[in-house]
mmCIF file of C-alpha atoms and ligand atoms in Angstrom:
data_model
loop_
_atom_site.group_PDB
_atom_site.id
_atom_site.type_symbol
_atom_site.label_atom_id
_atom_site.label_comp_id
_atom_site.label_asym_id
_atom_site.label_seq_id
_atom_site.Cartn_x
_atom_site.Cartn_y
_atom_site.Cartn_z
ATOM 1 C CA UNK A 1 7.101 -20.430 -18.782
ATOM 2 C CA UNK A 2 10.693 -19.832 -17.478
ATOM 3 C CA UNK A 3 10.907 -16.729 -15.288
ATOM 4 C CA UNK A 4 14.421 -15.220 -14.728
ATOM 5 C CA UNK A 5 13.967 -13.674 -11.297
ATOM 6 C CA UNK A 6 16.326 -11.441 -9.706
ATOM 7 C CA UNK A 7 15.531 -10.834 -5.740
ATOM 8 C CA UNK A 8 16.295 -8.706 -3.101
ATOM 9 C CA UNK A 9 17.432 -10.900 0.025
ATOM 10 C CA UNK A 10 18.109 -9.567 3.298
ATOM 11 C CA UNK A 11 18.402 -11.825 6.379
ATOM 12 C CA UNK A 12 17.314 -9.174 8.920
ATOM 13 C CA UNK A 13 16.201 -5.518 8.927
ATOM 14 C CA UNK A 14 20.248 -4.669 10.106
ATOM 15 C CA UNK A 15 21.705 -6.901 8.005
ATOM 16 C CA UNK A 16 23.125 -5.816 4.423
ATOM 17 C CA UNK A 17 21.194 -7.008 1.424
ATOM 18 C CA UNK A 18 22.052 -8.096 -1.823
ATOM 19 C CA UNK A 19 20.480 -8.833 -5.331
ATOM 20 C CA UNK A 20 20.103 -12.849 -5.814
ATOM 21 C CA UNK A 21 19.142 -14.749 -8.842
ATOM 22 C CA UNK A 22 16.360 -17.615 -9.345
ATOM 23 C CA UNK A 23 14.857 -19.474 -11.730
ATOM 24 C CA UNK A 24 11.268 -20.317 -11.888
ATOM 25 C CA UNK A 25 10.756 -23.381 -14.214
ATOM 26 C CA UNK A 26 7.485 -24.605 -15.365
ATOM 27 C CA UNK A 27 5.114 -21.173 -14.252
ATOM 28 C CA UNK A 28 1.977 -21.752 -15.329
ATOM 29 C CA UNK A 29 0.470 -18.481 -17.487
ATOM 30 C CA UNK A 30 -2.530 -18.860 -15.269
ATOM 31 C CA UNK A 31 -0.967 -18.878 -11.833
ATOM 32 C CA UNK A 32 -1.202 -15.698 -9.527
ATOM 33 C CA UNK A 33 2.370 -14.334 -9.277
ATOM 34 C CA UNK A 34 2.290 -14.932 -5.672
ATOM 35 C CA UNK A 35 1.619 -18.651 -6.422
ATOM 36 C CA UNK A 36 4.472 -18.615 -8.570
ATOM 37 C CA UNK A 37 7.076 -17.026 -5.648
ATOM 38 C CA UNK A 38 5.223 -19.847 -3.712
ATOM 39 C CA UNK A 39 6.307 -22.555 -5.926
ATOM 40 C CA UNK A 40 10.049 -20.853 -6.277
ATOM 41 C CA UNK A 41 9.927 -20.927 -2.359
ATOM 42 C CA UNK A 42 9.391 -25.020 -2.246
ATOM 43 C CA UNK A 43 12.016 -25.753 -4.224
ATOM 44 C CA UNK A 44 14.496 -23.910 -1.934
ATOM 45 C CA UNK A 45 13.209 -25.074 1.082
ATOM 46 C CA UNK A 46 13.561 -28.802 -0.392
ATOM 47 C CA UNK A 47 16.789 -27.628 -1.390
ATOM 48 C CA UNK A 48 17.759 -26.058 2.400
ATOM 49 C CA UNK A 49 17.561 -22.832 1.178
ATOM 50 C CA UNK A 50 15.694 -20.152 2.918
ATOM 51 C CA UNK A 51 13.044 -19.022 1.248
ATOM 52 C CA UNK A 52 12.129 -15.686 0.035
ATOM 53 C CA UNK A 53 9.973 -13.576 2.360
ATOM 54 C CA UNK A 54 7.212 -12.137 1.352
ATOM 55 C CA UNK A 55 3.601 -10.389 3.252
ATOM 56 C CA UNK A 56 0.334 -11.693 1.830
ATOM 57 C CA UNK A 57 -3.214 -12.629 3.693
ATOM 58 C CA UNK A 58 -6.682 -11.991 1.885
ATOM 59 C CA UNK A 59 -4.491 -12.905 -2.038
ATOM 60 C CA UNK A 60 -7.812 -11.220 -2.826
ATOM 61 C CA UNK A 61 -6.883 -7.957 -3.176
ATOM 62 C CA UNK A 62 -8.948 -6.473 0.013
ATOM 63 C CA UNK A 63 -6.294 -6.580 3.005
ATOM 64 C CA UNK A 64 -3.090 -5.023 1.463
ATOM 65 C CA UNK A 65 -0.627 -6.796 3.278
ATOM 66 C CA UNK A 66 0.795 -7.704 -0.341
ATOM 67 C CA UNK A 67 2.774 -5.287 -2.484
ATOM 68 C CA UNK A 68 6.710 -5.483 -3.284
ATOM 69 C CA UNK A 69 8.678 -3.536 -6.231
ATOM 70 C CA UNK A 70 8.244 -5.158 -9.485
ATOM 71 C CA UNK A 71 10.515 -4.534 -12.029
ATOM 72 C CA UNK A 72 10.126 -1.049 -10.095
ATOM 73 C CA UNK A 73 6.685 -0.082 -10.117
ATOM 74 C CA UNK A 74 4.691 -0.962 -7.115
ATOM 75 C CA UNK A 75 2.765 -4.118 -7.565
ATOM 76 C CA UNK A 76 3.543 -4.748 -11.100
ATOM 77 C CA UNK A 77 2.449 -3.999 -14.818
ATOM 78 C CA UNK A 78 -1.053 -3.967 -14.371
ATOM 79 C CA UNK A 79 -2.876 -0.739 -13.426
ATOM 80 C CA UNK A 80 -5.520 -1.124 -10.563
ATOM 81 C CA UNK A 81 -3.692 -4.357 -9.143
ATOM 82 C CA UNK A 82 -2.312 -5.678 -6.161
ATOM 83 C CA UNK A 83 0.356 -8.077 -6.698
ATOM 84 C CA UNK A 84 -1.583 -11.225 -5.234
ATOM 85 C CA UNK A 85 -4.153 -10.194 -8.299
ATOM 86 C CA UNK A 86 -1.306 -10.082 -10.611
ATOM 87 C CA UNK A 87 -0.947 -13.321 -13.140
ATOM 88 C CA UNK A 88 2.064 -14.804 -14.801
ATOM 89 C CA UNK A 89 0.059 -14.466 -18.142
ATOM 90 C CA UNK A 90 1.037 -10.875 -17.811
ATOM 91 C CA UNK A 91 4.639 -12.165 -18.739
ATOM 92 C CA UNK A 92 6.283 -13.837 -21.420
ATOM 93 C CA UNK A 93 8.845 -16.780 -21.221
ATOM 94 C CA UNK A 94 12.475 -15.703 -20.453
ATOM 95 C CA UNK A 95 11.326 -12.733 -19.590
ATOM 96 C CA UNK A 96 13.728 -11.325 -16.330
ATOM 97 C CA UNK A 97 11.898 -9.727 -13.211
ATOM 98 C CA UNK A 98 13.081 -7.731 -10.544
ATOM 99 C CA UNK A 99 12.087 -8.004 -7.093
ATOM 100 C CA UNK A 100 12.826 -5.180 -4.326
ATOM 101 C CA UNK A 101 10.713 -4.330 -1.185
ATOM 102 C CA UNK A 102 8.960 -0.998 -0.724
ATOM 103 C CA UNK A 103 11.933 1.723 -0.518
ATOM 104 C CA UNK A 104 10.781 3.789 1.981
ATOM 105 C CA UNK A 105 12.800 4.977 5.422
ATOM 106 C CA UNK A 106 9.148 4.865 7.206
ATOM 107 C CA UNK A 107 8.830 1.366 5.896
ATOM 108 C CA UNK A 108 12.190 -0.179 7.428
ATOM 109 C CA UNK A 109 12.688 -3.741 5.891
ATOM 110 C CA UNK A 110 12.051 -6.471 8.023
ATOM 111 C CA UNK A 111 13.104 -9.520 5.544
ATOM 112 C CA UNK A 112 13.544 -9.517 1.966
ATOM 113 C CA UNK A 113 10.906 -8.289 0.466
ATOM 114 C CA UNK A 114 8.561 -7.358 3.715
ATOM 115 C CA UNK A 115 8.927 -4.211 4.968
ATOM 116 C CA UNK A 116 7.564 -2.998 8.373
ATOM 117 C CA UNK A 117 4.049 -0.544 7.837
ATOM 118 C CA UNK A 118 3.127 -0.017 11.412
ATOM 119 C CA UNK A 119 3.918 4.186 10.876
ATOM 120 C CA UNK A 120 0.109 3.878 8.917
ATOM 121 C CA UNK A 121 -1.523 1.919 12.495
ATOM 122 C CA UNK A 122 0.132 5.112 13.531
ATOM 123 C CA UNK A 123 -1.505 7.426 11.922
ATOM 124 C CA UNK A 124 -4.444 5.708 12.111
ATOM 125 C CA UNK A 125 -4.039 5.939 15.885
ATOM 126 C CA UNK A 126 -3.560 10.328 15.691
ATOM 127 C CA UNK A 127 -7.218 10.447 13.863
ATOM 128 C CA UNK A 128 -8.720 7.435 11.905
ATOM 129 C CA UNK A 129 -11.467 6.843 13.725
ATOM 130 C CA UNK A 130 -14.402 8.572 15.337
ATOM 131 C CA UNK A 131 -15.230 8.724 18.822
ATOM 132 C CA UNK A 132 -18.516 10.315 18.980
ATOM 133 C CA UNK A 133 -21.335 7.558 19.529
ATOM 134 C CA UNK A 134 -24.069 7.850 16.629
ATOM 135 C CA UNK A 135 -25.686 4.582 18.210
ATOM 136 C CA UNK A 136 -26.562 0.837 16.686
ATOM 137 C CA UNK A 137 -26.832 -0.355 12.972
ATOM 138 C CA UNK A 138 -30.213 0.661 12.975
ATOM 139 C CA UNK A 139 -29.585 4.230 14.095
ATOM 140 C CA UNK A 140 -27.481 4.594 10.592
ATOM 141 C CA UNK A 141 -30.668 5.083 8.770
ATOM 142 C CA UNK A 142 -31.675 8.292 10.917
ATOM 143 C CA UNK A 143 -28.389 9.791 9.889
ATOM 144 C CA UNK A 144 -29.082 10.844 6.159
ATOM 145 C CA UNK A 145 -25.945 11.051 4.100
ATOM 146 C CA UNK A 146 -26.469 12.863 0.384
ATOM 147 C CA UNK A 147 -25.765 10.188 -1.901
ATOM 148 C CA UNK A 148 -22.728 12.103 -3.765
ATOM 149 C CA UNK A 149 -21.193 12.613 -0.438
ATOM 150 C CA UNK A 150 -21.613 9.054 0.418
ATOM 151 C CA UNK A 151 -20.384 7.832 -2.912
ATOM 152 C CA UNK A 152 -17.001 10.196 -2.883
ATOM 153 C CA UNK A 153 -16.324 8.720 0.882
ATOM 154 C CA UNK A 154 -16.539 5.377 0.057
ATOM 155 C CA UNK A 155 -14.483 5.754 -2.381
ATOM 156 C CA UNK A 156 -11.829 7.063 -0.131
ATOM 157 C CA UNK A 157 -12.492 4.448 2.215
ATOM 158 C CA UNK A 158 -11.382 1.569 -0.590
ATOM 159 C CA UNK A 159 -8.002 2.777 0.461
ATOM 160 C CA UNK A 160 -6.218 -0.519 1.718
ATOM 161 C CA UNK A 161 -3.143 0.879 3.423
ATOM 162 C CA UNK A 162 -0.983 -1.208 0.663
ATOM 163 C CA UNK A 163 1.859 1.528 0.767
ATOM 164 C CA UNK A 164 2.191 1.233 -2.741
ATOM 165 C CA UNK A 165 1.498 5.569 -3.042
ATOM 166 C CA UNK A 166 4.573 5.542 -0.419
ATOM 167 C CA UNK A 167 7.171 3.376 -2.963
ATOM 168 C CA UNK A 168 6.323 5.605 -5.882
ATOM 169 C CA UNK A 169 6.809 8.776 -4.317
ATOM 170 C CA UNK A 170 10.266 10.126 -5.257
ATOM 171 C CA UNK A 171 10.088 12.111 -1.476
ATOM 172 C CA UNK A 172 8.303 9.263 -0.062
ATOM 173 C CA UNK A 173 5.347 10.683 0.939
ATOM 174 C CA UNK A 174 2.242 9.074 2.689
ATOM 175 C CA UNK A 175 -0.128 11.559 1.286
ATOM 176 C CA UNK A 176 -2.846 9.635 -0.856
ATOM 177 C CA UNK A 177 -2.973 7.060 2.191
ATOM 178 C CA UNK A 178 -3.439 9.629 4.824
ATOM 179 C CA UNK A 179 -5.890 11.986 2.323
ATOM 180 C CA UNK A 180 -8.284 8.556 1.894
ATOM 181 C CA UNK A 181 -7.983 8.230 5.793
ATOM 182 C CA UNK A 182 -8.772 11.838 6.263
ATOM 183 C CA UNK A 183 -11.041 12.516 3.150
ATOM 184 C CA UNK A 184 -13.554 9.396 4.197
ATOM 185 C CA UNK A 185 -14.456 10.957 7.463
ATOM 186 C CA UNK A 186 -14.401 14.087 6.746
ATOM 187 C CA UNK A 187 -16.911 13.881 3.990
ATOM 188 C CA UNK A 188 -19.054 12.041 6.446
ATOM 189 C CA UNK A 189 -21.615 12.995 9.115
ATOM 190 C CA UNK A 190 -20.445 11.059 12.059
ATOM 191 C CA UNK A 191 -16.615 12.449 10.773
ATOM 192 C CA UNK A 192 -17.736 16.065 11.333
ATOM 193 C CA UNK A 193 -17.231 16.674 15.146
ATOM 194 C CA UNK A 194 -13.489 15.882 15.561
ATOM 195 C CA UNK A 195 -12.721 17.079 11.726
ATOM 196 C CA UNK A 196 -10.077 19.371 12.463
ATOM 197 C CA UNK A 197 -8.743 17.698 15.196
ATOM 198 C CA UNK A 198 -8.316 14.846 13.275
ATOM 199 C CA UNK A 199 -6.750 16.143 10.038
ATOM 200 C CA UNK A 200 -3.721 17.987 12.509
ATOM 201 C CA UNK A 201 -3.187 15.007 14.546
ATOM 202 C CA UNK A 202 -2.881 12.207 11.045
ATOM 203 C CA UNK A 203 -0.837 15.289 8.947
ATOM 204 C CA UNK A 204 1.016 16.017 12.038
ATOM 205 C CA UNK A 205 1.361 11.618 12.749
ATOM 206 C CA UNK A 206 2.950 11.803 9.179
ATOM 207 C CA UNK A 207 5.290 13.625 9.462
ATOM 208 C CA UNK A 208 6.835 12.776 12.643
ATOM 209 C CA UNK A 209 6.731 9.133 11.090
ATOM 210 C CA UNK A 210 9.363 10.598 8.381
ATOM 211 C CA UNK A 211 6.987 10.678 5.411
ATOM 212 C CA UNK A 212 8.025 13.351 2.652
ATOM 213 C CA UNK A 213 5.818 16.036 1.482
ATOM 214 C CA UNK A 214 3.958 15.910 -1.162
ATOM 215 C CA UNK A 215 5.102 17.627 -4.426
ATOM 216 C CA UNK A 216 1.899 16.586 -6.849
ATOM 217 C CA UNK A 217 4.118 14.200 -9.044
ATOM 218 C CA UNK A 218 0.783 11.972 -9.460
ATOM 219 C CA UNK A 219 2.779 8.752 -9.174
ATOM 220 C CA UNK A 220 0.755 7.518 -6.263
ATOM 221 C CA UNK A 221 -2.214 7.766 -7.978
ATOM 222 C CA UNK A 222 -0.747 6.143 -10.516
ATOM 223 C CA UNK A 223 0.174 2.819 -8.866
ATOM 224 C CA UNK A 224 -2.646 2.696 -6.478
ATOM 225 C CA UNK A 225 -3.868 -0.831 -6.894
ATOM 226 C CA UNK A 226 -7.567 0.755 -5.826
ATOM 227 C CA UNK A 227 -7.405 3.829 -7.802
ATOM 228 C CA UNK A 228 -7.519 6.469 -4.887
ATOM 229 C CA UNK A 229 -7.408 9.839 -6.660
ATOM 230 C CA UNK A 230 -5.198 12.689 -5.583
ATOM 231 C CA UNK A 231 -7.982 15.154 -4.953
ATOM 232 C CA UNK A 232 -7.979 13.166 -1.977
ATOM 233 C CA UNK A 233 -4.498 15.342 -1.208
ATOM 234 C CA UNK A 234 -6.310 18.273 -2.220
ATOM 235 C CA UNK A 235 -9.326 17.808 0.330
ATOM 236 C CA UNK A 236 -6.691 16.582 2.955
ATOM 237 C CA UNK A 237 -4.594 20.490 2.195
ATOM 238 C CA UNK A 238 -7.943 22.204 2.544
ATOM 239 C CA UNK A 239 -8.941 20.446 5.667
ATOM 240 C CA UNK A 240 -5.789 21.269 7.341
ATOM 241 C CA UNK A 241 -5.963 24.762 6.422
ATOM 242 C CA UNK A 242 -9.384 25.234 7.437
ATOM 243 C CA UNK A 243 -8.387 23.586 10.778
ATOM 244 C CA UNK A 244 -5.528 26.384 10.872
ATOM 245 C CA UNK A 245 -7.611 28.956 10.204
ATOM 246 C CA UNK A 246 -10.441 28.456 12.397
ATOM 247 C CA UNK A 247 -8.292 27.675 15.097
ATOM 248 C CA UNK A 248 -9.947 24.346 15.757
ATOM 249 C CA UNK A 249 -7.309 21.846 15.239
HETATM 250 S S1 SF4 B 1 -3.766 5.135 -1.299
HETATM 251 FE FE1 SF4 B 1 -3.673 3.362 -2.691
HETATM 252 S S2 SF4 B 1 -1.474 2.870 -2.828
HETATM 253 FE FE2 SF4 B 1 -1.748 4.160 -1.009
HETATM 254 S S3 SF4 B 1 -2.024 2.770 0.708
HETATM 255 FE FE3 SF4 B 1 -4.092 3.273 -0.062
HETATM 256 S S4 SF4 B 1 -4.566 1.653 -1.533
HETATM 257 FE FE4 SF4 B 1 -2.340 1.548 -1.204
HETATM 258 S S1 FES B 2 -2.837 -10.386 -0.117
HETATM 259 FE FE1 FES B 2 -4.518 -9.098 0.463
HETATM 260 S S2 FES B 2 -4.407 -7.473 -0.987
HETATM 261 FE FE2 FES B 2 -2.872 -8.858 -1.665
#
């Protein structure tokens, strides 16, 4: 296959950036279309060039350090998919493809297509976590979770902090992310003594990060490469009101 790729490059996160075209020669349908960026890359560092920048780790899907603008929707074509699960199959010969980093003004660009996510370790930071001690491994089995309950919070907890809800959002809103943050402790046992505290100090972390608000548009849910549902955002609203009304947050 010959893939007809048009790129954003920027040197640094100050520095202006511009559209730049490339052509990948020889993709194999069955390579990963991070594998195929990596081949692209070789040829222009042979060449001297620099090569594109791009975030990926686990290439499994799991860590979320992956995800760039495809043809403008996050992490490409393929629903439930994070771009390192993404395969040049997907595409057809000749066939152009755009490349932009997340758009985002919470998710400053660092280089090309990597953009910098550290306003979700900060939200994280107000809330995701709990500090109450409910003891060793074994010690989980005293603590009897209804299976529903457990089911619905694991779910929340497949969230990978991609940003992918963030780069669909026309107001740029980190709701879905911070919902799945909130929504998987709250659902939980150990999650229940700082539950109000926590939903304030995330909603309250993403805002002050510069996060929009959310509007319900549904294109988060969408693009999320793990399928987080915006109920999620729904829980998240009630939690904070709850926390509002009881006084507790
Ligand atoms: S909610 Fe989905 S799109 Fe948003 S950060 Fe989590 S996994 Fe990525
Ligand atoms: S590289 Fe880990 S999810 Fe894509």
């Amino acid at each position: 296959m010959r893939i007809l790729l048009k790129v954003w490059r920027q040197a640094t996160p100050r520095a202006r950036g511009e559209f730049k075209d490339y052509v990948a020669e020889n993709a194999s349908p069955d390579m990963s279309f991070l594998e195929m960026l990596d081949v692209v890359n070789e040829r222009l560092i042979v060449k001297g060039d620099d090569p594109i920048a791009f975030d990926s780790d686990c290439r499994e899907g799991i860590c979320g350090t992956c995800g760039f603008l495809i043809s403008g929707v996050p992490h490409g074509p393929d629903p439930g998919t994070t771009v390192c699960q993404l395969h040049m199959r997907r595409f057809r010969d000749a066939d152009r493809v755009i490349l932009e980093p997340w758009r985002a003004k919470a998710f400053p660009v660092i280089k090309d297509l990597v953009v910098d996510r550290s306003a979700f370790d900060r939200i994280i930071q107000a809330g995701g976590y709990t500090s109450v001690n409910v003891g060793g491994a074994q010690d989980g089995n005293a603590i009897l979770v209804p299976k529903p309950l457990a089911e619905k919070a694991m779910d929340s907890a497949a969230c990978i902090g991609c940003g992918a809800c963030v780069a669909a959002c026309k107001n740029a809103s980190a709701a879905l992310f911070t919902s799945a943050k909130v929504s998987h402790l709250a659902l939980l046992p150990q999650g229940q003594v700082e539950r109000s505290t926590r939903v304030v100090a995330m909603v309250d972390r993403h805002d002050a990060e510069g996060f929009g608000s959310c509007s319900n548009e549904g294109e988060c849910e969408a693009v999320c490469p793990k399928e987080i549902p915006i109920t999620n955002i729904a829980r998240m609203n009630r939690e904070y009101f709850r926390a509002m009304l009881t006084g507790e947050g």
